[in-house]
Amino acid sequence: MAILVLGGAGYIGSHTVYQLIDSGRDVVVVDNLATGHREAVHPKARFYQGDLHDRAFLDSIFQKEKIDGVIHFAAYSLVGESMTNPLKYYDNNLCGTKVLLESMVANGVDRIVFSSTAATYGEPKHVPILETDVTVPTNCYGETKLSMEKMFKWTAQAHGLRYVSLRYFNASGAHASGAIGEAHCPESHLIPLILQVPNGQREKIMIFGDDYPTTDGTCVRDYIHVTDLAQAHILALEYLNHGGQSDIFNLGNGVGFSVKEVIETARKVTGHPIPAEIAARRVGDPAQLIASSEKANSILGWKPEYNDLETIIATAWRWHHTHPNGFQV
Ligand code: UFG
C-alpha cells in the first residue's frame, strides 16, 4: 500500500516524502507545480502532475495506486497575498480540498493528515498557545486553514473519515543531505531573506517593527525544523493507522526567538556581519507566537530533534549557500 502526498514538491511536502521513503514507505506524489519544484520530488516517489480541482484526475490516482493514507500539503500559504487575493486562497485551499475529500470518500480512502497553521489562532491571548485556545485568524490564509479544519470535521463525521490537522509554527531549515530546502518565489520568510545577505543577493535585512511588547521590541516566533515537521506527519499517520481519533496538534519547539535574535544567530552561523535596518511593522503580524506542543508529544510521541536555532539556521545556510537560486541552476 502507498501513501499519497499532495503537494509533495513543495517545501514541507518534499521533506516529508524524503522521510517517508527513507523509512521504507511506498510514496505517490501529486503536485500541480504551481509553487512546487519537480526537482524536489524524491527520485523513488511516483510522481503525477495534476491539480486538486480535477476530480477525474484524483479518481484515476486512487484507482491506479493502492492508497491507504493521504498527506495533504497542497495549499497556497502567503499571508500577504491572501489579503490582496482572498478568492485565490478560497479557491485553492477550500474548493480544491473539497474535491479531494469527495474523491477520497468515493474511493473509500479514510485517513488523512493535513497542514494547518499557527495563523488559525490570530493574535494569541497568552503564550505558549494551546490547541484549545480561541481561533480568530487575522488573515485570510489562516481563515482558509481554519475552514479546512472545519470541513474535515463535518466530512469525517458524515463519512467515517479520520483526520489529523497539524498546526505548524515557523517552518525553517533544510534537509540534512543538502539535497532539498526552502525555495519560494517570491521569498517572504525571515530566515531565507536573512541568508540572502551573506549570499550576496541582498544588501541588508529589514526588521519589520521594533516597537512590539517583546524583550527587544521585535516579533517573537517559534522556529521549527522542517525535518521535525516531516516526522510529525509520519507519526500522525501511524496514529490514525492504529485507530486514533481525529484531532488537532500544534507543532513547535516551545521556545521563541525575536527577529533580532534570529539575525544575530545567522551572523554567528555565516560569519557575515549581515547589516539590518528597522522598517515599519508588517500589517497583521502578531507580536509573539509560541507553541505548546505538549499534546503532540504525549499523544503522537513527537519530540523535535532540532531544538536549537543555531543548528536550524546552519542547515538552512548549507542549502541556500549551495543553491542560491533554489532549484534553478
Ligand atoms: N520579518 C522581518 N523582515 C523580513 C521578513 C520577516 O522582520 O524581511 C519578520 C516578520 O515581521 C515576522 C518574523 O520576521 O515577525 C517572521 O516572519 P515570516 O514571514 O518568516 O513568518 P511569519 O511568522 O509571518 O509566518 C509564518 C508562516 C506562515 C504562517 C505563520 C503563522 O510563514 O505561513 O507563520 O503565524 F501563516
Tab-separated table of C-alpha atoms and ligand atoms in Angstrom:
chain	number	residue	atom	x	y	z
A	1	MET	CA	0.000	0.000	0.000
A	2	ALA	CA	1.170	3.526	-0.754
A	3	ILE	CA	0.866	6.924	0.863
A	4	LEU	CA	-0.394	9.728	-1.356
A	5	VAL	CA	1.338	13.061	-0.721
A	6	LEU	CA	-0.449	16.023	-2.270
A	7	GLY	CA	1.872	18.994	-2.638
A	8	GLY	CA	4.896	16.697	-2.304
A	9	ALA	CA	7.037	19.019	-4.463
A	10	GLY	CA	6.733	21.921	-2.006
A	11	TYR	CA	8.935	22.837	0.943
A	12	ILE	CA	7.438	20.790	3.783
A	13	GLY	CA	5.899	18.206	1.431
A	14	SER	CA	9.216	17.327	-0.236
A	15	HIS	CA	10.931	16.885	3.148
A	16	THR	CA	8.124	14.592	4.298
A	17	VAL	CA	8.438	12.497	1.129
A	18	TYR	CA	12.176	12.077	1.767
A	19	GLN	CA	11.476	10.966	5.307
A	20	LEU	CA	8.727	8.542	4.240
A	21	ILE	CA	10.961	6.951	1.614
A	22	ASP	CA	13.927	6.798	3.978
A	23	SER	CA	11.726	4.871	6.403
A	24	GLY	CA	10.792	2.349	3.715
A	25	ARG	CA	7.337	3.589	2.659
A	26	ASP	CA	5.919	3.454	-0.852
A	27	VAL	CA	5.042	7.038	-1.866
A	28	VAL	CA	2.928	8.606	-4.615
A	29	VAL	CA	3.318	12.366	-5.104
A	30	VAL	CA	0.759	14.657	-6.718
A	31	ASP	CA	1.623	18.300	-7.343
A	32	ASN	CA	0.470	20.852	-9.914
A	33	LEU	CA	3.922	22.503	-9.723
A	34	ALA	CA	2.311	25.959	-9.368
A	35	THR	CA	4.681	26.660	-6.466
A	36	GLY	CA	6.419	23.295	-6.051
A	37	HIS	CA	9.543	22.051	-7.826
A	38	ARG	CA	9.800	18.817	-9.797
A	39	GLU	CA	13.466	18.575	-8.717
A	40	ALA	CA	12.386	18.486	-5.058
A	41	VAL	CA	10.483	15.223	-5.519
A	42	HIS	CA	12.406	12.206	-4.247
A	43	PRO	CA	13.502	10.061	-7.234
A	44	LYS	CA	11.927	6.967	-5.664
A	45	ALA	CA	8.454	8.543	-5.393
A	46	ARG	CA	5.940	8.004	-8.218
A	47	PHE	CA	5.111	11.488	-9.458
A	48	TYR	CA	1.899	12.681	-11.123
A	49	GLN	CA	1.467	16.282	-12.183
A	50	GLY	CA	-2.120	17.380	-11.687
A	51	ASP	CA	-4.479	19.610	-9.802
A	52	LEU	CA	-6.681	19.100	-6.756
A	53	HIS	CA	-9.653	20.619	-8.553
A	54	ASP	CA	-9.539	17.843	-11.137
A	55	ARG	CA	-11.846	15.135	-9.788
A	56	ALA	CA	-11.271	12.721	-12.685
A	57	PHE	CA	-7.503	13.032	-12.201
A	58	LEU	CA	-7.732	12.354	-8.451
A	59	ASP	CA	-10.101	9.410	-9.009
A	60	SER	CA	-7.648	7.953	-11.527
A	61	ILE	CA	-4.819	8.111	-8.945
A	62	PHE	CA	-6.920	6.392	-6.276
A	63	GLN	CA	-7.945	3.718	-8.794
A	64	LYS	CA	-4.493	3.122	-10.223
A	65	GLU	CA	-2.472	3.214	-6.984
A	66	LYS	CA	-3.283	1.338	-3.808
A	67	ILE	CA	-3.544	4.292	-1.420
A	68	ASP	CA	-4.243	3.723	2.260
A	69	GLY	CA	-3.446	7.169	3.618
A	70	VAL	CA	-3.196	10.750	2.372
A	71	ILE	CA	-0.954	13.616	3.490
A	72	HIS	CA	-2.211	16.928	2.145
A	73	PHE	CA	0.146	19.919	1.737
A	74	ALA	CA	-1.327	21.318	-1.468
A	75	ALA	CA	-2.319	24.855	-0.492
A	76	TYR	CA	-1.302	28.454	-1.013
A	77	SER	CA	0.455	29.866	2.049
A	78	LEU	CA	1.475	33.500	1.575
A	79	VAL	CA	-0.196	35.623	4.227
A	80	GLY	CA	0.247	38.919	2.331
A	81	GLU	CA	-1.101	37.515	-0.942
A	82	SER	CA	-4.105	36.039	0.880
A	83	MET	CA	-5.069	39.564	1.936
A	84	THR	CA	-4.886	41.044	-1.566
A	85	ASN	CA	-6.304	37.994	-3.379
A	86	PRO	CA	-8.541	36.156	-0.878
A	87	LEU	CA	-10.559	34.313	-3.517
A	88	LYS	CA	-7.407	32.639	-4.839
A	89	TYR	CA	-6.996	31.198	-1.326
A	90	TYR	CA	-10.631	30.147	-1.001
A	91	ASP	CA	-10.466	28.530	-4.419
A	92	ASN	CA	-7.310	26.510	-3.852
A	93	ASN	CA	-7.332	25.809	-0.122
A	94	LEU	CA	-11.066	25.176	0.253
A	95	CYS	CA	-12.524	24.316	-3.174
A	96	GLY	CA	-9.523	22.111	-4.009
A	97	THR	CA	-9.736	20.318	-0.662
A	98	LYS	CA	-13.470	19.782	-1.155
A	99	VAL	CA	-12.788	17.908	-4.416
A	100	LEU	CA	-10.082	15.852	-2.691
A	101	LEU	CA	-12.489	14.861	0.084
A	102	GLU	CA	-15.180	13.918	-2.435
A	103	SER	CA	-12.707	11.726	-4.263
A	104	MET	CA	-11.435	10.115	-1.045
A	105	VAL	CA	-14.987	9.319	0.098
A	106	ALA	CA	-15.919	7.903	-3.325
A	107	ASN	CA	-12.793	5.744	-3.407
A	108	GLY	CA	-13.006	4.505	0.182
A	109	VAL	CA	-9.805	6.160	1.473
A	110	ASP	CA	-10.493	7.155	5.061
A	111	ARG	CA	-7.281	8.594	6.598
A	112	ILE	CA	-5.709	11.999	6.061
A	113	VAL	CA	-3.090	14.190	7.705
A	114	PHE	CA	-3.039	17.807	6.605
A	115	SER	CA	-1.188	21.079	7.091
A	116	SER	CA	-2.756	23.714	9.231
A	117	THR	CA	-1.051	26.711	10.787
A	118	ALA	CA	-0.441	28.877	13.837
A	119	ALA	CA	-2.208	31.556	11.784
A	120	THR	CA	-5.518	29.913	12.802
A	121	TYR	CA	-5.089	31.485	16.258
A	122	GLY	CA	-4.617	35.119	15.195
A	123	GLU	CA	-3.292	37.365	17.970
A	124	PRO	CA	-2.873	34.991	20.937
A	125	LYS	CA	-4.192	35.934	24.372
A	126	HIS	CA	-1.278	34.099	26.000
A	127	VAL	CA	1.776	32.009	25.113
A	128	PRO	CA	2.521	29.169	24.821
A	129	ILE	CA	-0.550	28.593	22.669
A	130	LEU	CA	-2.710	25.533	23.339
A	131	GLU	CA	-4.885	23.739	20.778
A	132	THR	CA	-7.929	24.638	22.878
A	133	ASP	CA	-7.240	28.391	22.645
A	134	VAL	CA	-9.581	30.628	20.675
A	135	THR	CA	-9.063	30.770	16.938
A	136	VAL	CA	-9.602	34.223	15.455
A	137	PRO	CA	-7.391	34.441	12.343
A	138	THR	CA	-6.134	37.901	11.416
A	139	ASN	CA	-5.519	36.998	7.780
A	140	CYS	CA	-7.338	35.165	5.017
A	141	TYR	CA	-4.696	32.422	4.789
A	142	GLY	CA	-5.320	31.457	8.441
A	143	GLU	CA	-9.071	31.733	7.874
A	144	THR	CA	-8.982	29.265	4.955
A	145	LYS	CA	-6.919	26.806	7.016
A	146	LEU	CA	-9.384	27.056	9.905
A	147	SER	CA	-12.248	26.496	7.460
A	148	MET	CA	-10.402	23.459	6.090
A	149	GLU	CA	-10.221	22.044	9.611
A	150	LYS	CA	-13.971	22.510	9.947
A	151	MET	CA	-14.625	20.947	6.535
A	152	PHE	CA	-12.661	17.901	7.668
A	153	LYS	CA	-14.546	17.741	10.950
A	154	TRP	CA	-18.016	17.626	9.390
A	155	THR	CA	-16.978	15.389	6.493
A	156	ALA	CA	-15.312	12.978	8.912
A	157	GLN	CA	-18.473	12.828	10.982
A	158	ALA	CA	-20.700	12.181	7.976
A	159	HIS	CA	-18.489	9.736	6.075
A	160	GLY	CA	-16.429	7.909	8.709
A	161	LEU	CA	-13.144	9.565	7.729
A	162	ARG	CA	-10.430	10.223	10.304
A	163	TYR	CA	-8.014	13.151	10.094
A	164	VAL	CA	-5.142	14.833	11.893
A	165	SER	CA	-4.638	18.560	11.485
A	166	LEU	CA	-1.106	19.798	12.212
A	167	ARG	CA	-0.803	23.465	13.096
A	168	TYR	CA	2.754	24.431	12.201
A	169	PHE	CA	4.526	27.366	13.734
A	170	ASN	CA	7.516	28.753	11.762
A	171	ALA	CA	8.858	26.048	9.446
A	172	SER	CA	12.570	26.504	8.834
A	173	GLY	CA	15.840	24.763	7.966
A	174	ALA	CA	16.644	22.254	5.248
A	175	HIS	CA	17.251	18.527	4.770
A	176	ALA	CA	20.481	17.234	6.345
A	177	SER	CA	21.604	15.754	2.996
A	178	GLY	CA	21.681	19.236	1.441
A	179	ALA	CA	19.602	17.897	-1.482
A	180	ILE	CA	16.405	19.851	-0.805
A	181	GLY	CA	15.458	23.031	1.029
A	182	GLU	CA	13.255	26.110	1.032
A	183	ALA	CA	12.738	27.734	-2.387
A	184	HIS	CA	9.808	30.125	-2.503
A	185	CYS	CA	9.279	32.595	-5.291
A	186	PRO	CA	8.819	35.315	-4.210
A	187	GLU	CA	10.523	34.687	-0.850
A	188	SER	CA	8.864	36.348	2.145
A	189	HIS	CA	10.178	34.329	5.103
A	190	LEU	CA	12.666	35.742	7.541
A	191	ILE	CA	15.471	33.138	7.589
A	192	PRO	CA	15.902	32.715	3.795
A	193	LEU	CA	15.757	36.506	3.378
A	194	ILE	CA	18.452	36.996	6.040
A	195	LEU	CA	20.653	34.392	4.316
A	196	GLN	CA	20.373	36.261	1.001
A	197	VAL	CA	22.683	38.879	2.573
A	198	PRO	CA	25.738	36.627	3.136
A	199	ASN	CA	24.894	35.027	-0.229
A	200	GLY	CA	25.454	38.411	-1.899
A	201	GLN	CA	21.840	38.659	-3.148
A	202	ARG	CA	20.653	41.394	-0.787
A	203	GLU	CA	22.481	44.268	0.925
A	204	LYS	CA	20.652	44.198	4.241
A	205	ILE	CA	17.704	42.704	6.067
A	206	MET	CA	14.765	44.896	7.072
A	207	ILE	CA	13.353	44.376	10.564
A	208	PHE	CA	9.590	44.879	10.401
A	209	GLY	CA	8.938	46.845	13.592
A	210	ASP	CA	10.902	47.248	16.829
A	211	ASP	CA	8.098	48.612	18.991
A	212	TYR	CA	6.310	45.363	19.839
A	213	PRO	CA	5.728	44.415	23.501
A	214	THR	CA	8.597	41.868	23.469
A	215	THR	CA	12.015	41.866	25.176
A	216	ASP	CA	13.815	43.704	22.352
A	217	GLY	CA	10.749	45.143	20.604
A	218	THR	CA	10.881	42.779	17.594
A	219	CYS	CA	8.419	39.948	16.860
A	220	VAL	CA	8.966	36.599	18.524
A	221	ARG	CA	8.378	33.319	16.666
A	222	ASP	CA	8.752	29.604	17.350
A	223	TYR	CA	11.084	28.207	14.653
A	224	ILE	CA	10.657	24.500	13.998
A	225	HIS	CA	12.854	22.439	11.706
A	226	VAL	CA	11.188	21.107	8.565
A	227	THR	CA	12.533	17.579	9.241
A	228	ASP	CA	10.845	17.597	12.638
A	229	LEU	CA	7.613	18.706	10.954
A	230	ALA	CA	8.019	15.872	8.431
A	231	GLN	CA	8.433	13.350	11.253
A	232	ALA	CA	5.203	14.571	12.866
A	233	HIS	CA	3.265	13.678	9.693
A	234	ILE	CA	4.582	10.137	9.785
A	235	LEU	CA	3.683	9.783	13.463
A	236	ALA	CA	0.225	11.233	12.791
A	237	LEU	CA	-0.402	8.733	10.019
A	238	GLU	CA	0.732	5.883	12.279
A	239	TYR	CA	-1.592	7.216	14.974
A	240	LEU	CA	-4.524	7.033	12.521
A	241	ASN	CA	-3.403	3.591	11.311
A	242	HIS	CA	-3.607	2.390	14.923
A	243	GLY	CA	-7.186	3.616	15.259
A	244	GLY	CA	-6.506	7.124	16.639
A	245	GLN	CA	-9.413	9.552	16.564
A	246	SER	CA	-9.461	12.780	14.541
A	247	ASP	CA	-7.545	15.520	16.307
A	248	ILE	CA	-5.581	18.774	16.037
A	249	PHE	CA	-1.965	19.261	17.176
A	250	ASN	CA	0.390	22.237	17.431
A	251	LEU	CA	3.929	21.717	16.155
A	252	GLY	CA	6.635	23.991	17.513
A	253	ASN	CA	9.708	23.901	19.750
A	254	GLY	CA	8.003	25.845	22.524
A	255	VAL	CA	10.773	28.461	22.510
A	256	GLY	CA	10.503	31.900	20.964
A	257	PHE	CA	13.223	33.926	19.231
A	258	SER	CA	12.956	37.583	18.291
A	259	VAL	CA	13.759	38.835	14.792
A	260	LYS	CA	16.927	40.431	16.205
A	261	GLU	CA	17.959	37.141	17.836
A	262	VAL	CA	17.450	35.281	14.558
A	263	ILE	CA	19.647	37.811	12.723
A	264	GLU	CA	22.318	37.583	15.424
A	265	THR	CA	22.325	33.776	15.197
A	266	ALA	CA	22.623	33.962	11.400
A	267	ARG	CA	25.645	36.271	11.819
A	268	LYS	CA	27.240	33.657	14.050
A	269	VAL	CA	26.483	30.780	11.662
A	270	THR	CA	27.619	32.537	8.479
A	271	GLY	CA	30.424	34.732	9.884
A	272	HIS	CA	28.937	37.651	7.912
A	273	PRO	CA	28.015	40.974	9.600
A	274	ILE	CA	24.507	40.954	7.960
A	275	PRO	CA	23.512	44.629	8.162
A	276	ALA	CA	19.957	45.193	9.423
A	277	GLU	CA	17.653	48.206	9.313
A	278	ILE	CA	14.456	48.944	11.211
A	279	ALA	CA	11.391	49.373	8.996
A	280	ALA	CA	7.661	49.808	9.633
A	281	ARG	CA	5.605	46.958	11.093
A	282	ARG	CA	4.210	44.459	8.575
A	283	VAL	CA	0.412	44.508	8.673
A	284	GLY	CA	-1.160	41.558	10.508
A	285	ASP	CA	1.976	40.344	12.346
A	286	PRO	CA	1.191	39.143	15.887
A	287	ALA	CA	3.857	40.137	18.469
A	288	GLN	CA	4.530	36.614	19.724
A	289	LEU	CA	3.678	33.103	18.514
A	290	ILE	CA	4.990	30.252	20.645
A	291	ALA	CA	3.537	26.760	20.598
A	292	SER	CA	2.737	24.381	23.341
A	293	SER	CA	3.443	21.026	21.657
A	294	GLU	CA	2.726	19.014	24.796
A	295	LYS	CA	-0.236	17.348	23.127
A	296	ALA	CA	1.759	16.178	20.067
A	297	ASN	CA	4.412	14.942	22.450
A	298	SER	CA	2.080	12.973	24.703
A	299	ILE	CA	-0.344	11.599	22.078
A	300	LEU	CA	1.820	11.237	18.959
A	301	GLY	CA	5.134	10.733	20.781
A	302	TRP	CA	6.617	13.627	18.776
A	303	LYS	CA	9.811	15.205	20.050
A	304	PRO	CA	11.651	17.727	17.876
A	305	GLU	CA	15.305	16.818	17.321
A	306	TYR	CA	16.418	20.226	16.083
A	307	ASN	CA	15.729	22.266	19.167
A	308	ASP	CA	18.371	24.943	18.860
A	309	LEU	CA	18.200	27.835	16.463
A	310	GLU	CA	21.873	27.730	15.507
A	311	THR	CA	21.583	24.195	14.106
A	312	ILE	CA	18.320	25.056	12.349
A	313	ILE	CA	19.929	28.072	10.644
A	314	ALA	CA	23.094	26.070	9.865
A	315	THR	CA	21.035	23.541	7.842
A	316	ALA	CA	19.253	26.403	6.042
A	317	TRP	CA	22.592	28.096	5.311
A	318	ARG	CA	24.065	24.909	3.864
A	319	TRP	CA	21.142	24.692	1.421
A	320	HIS	CA	20.985	28.378	0.443
A	321	HIS	CA	24.733	28.727	0.132
A	322	THR	CA	24.960	25.789	-2.276
A	323	HIS	CA	21.640	26.606	-4.044
A	324	PRO	CA	21.481	30.427	-4.196
A	325	ASN	CA	18.756	30.201	-6.872
A	326	GLY	CA	16.847	27.377	-5.254
A	327	PHE	CA	16.204	24.525	-7.690
A	328	GLN	CA	17.125	26.660	-10.711
A	329	VAL	CA	20.674	26.079	-11.776
B	1	UFG	N1	10.314	39.652	9.167
B	1	UFG	C1	11.164	40.750	9.145
B	1	UFG	N2	11.794	41.041	7.972
B	1	UFG	C2	11.605	40.312	6.834
B	1	UFG	C3	10.747	39.197	6.878
B	1	UFG	C4	10.105	38.889	8.064
B	1	UFG	O1	11.351	41.443	10.142
B	1	UFG	O2	12.209	40.660	5.804
B	1	UFG	C5	9.669	39.311	10.442
B	1	UFG	C6	8.158	39.259	10.351
B	1	UFG	O3	7.617	40.533	10.536
B	1	UFG	C7	7.824	38.273	11.469
B	1	UFG	C8	9.029	37.342	11.511
B	1	UFG	O4	10.061	38.015	10.798
B	1	UFG	O5	7.748	38.952	12.668
B	1	UFG	C9	8.784	36.013	10.845
B	1	UFG	O6	8.233	36.259	9.562
B	1	UFG	P1	7.992	35.121	8.473
B	1	UFG	O7	7.400	35.783	7.271
B	1	UFG	O8	9.229	34.335	8.294
B	1	UFG	O9	6.950	34.171	9.169
B	1	UFG	P2	5.507	34.502	9.784
B	1	UFG	O10	5.628	34.325	11.258
B	1	UFG	O11	4.951	35.773	9.307
B	1	UFG	O12	4.636	33.408	9.065
B	1	UFG	C10	4.748	32.035	9.363
B	1	UFG	C11	4.431	31.215	8.135
B	1	UFG	C12	3.016	31.455	7.685
B	1	UFG	C13	2.090	31.204	8.816
B	1	UFG	C14	2.503	31.990	10.030
B	1	UFG	C15	1.696	31.616	11.207
B	1	UFG	O13	5.306	31.534	7.106
B	1	UFG	O14	2.705	30.588	6.625
B	1	UFG	O15	3.847	31.729	10.358
B	1	UFG	O16	1.611	32.697	12.027
B	1	UFG	F1	0.846	31.574	8.497
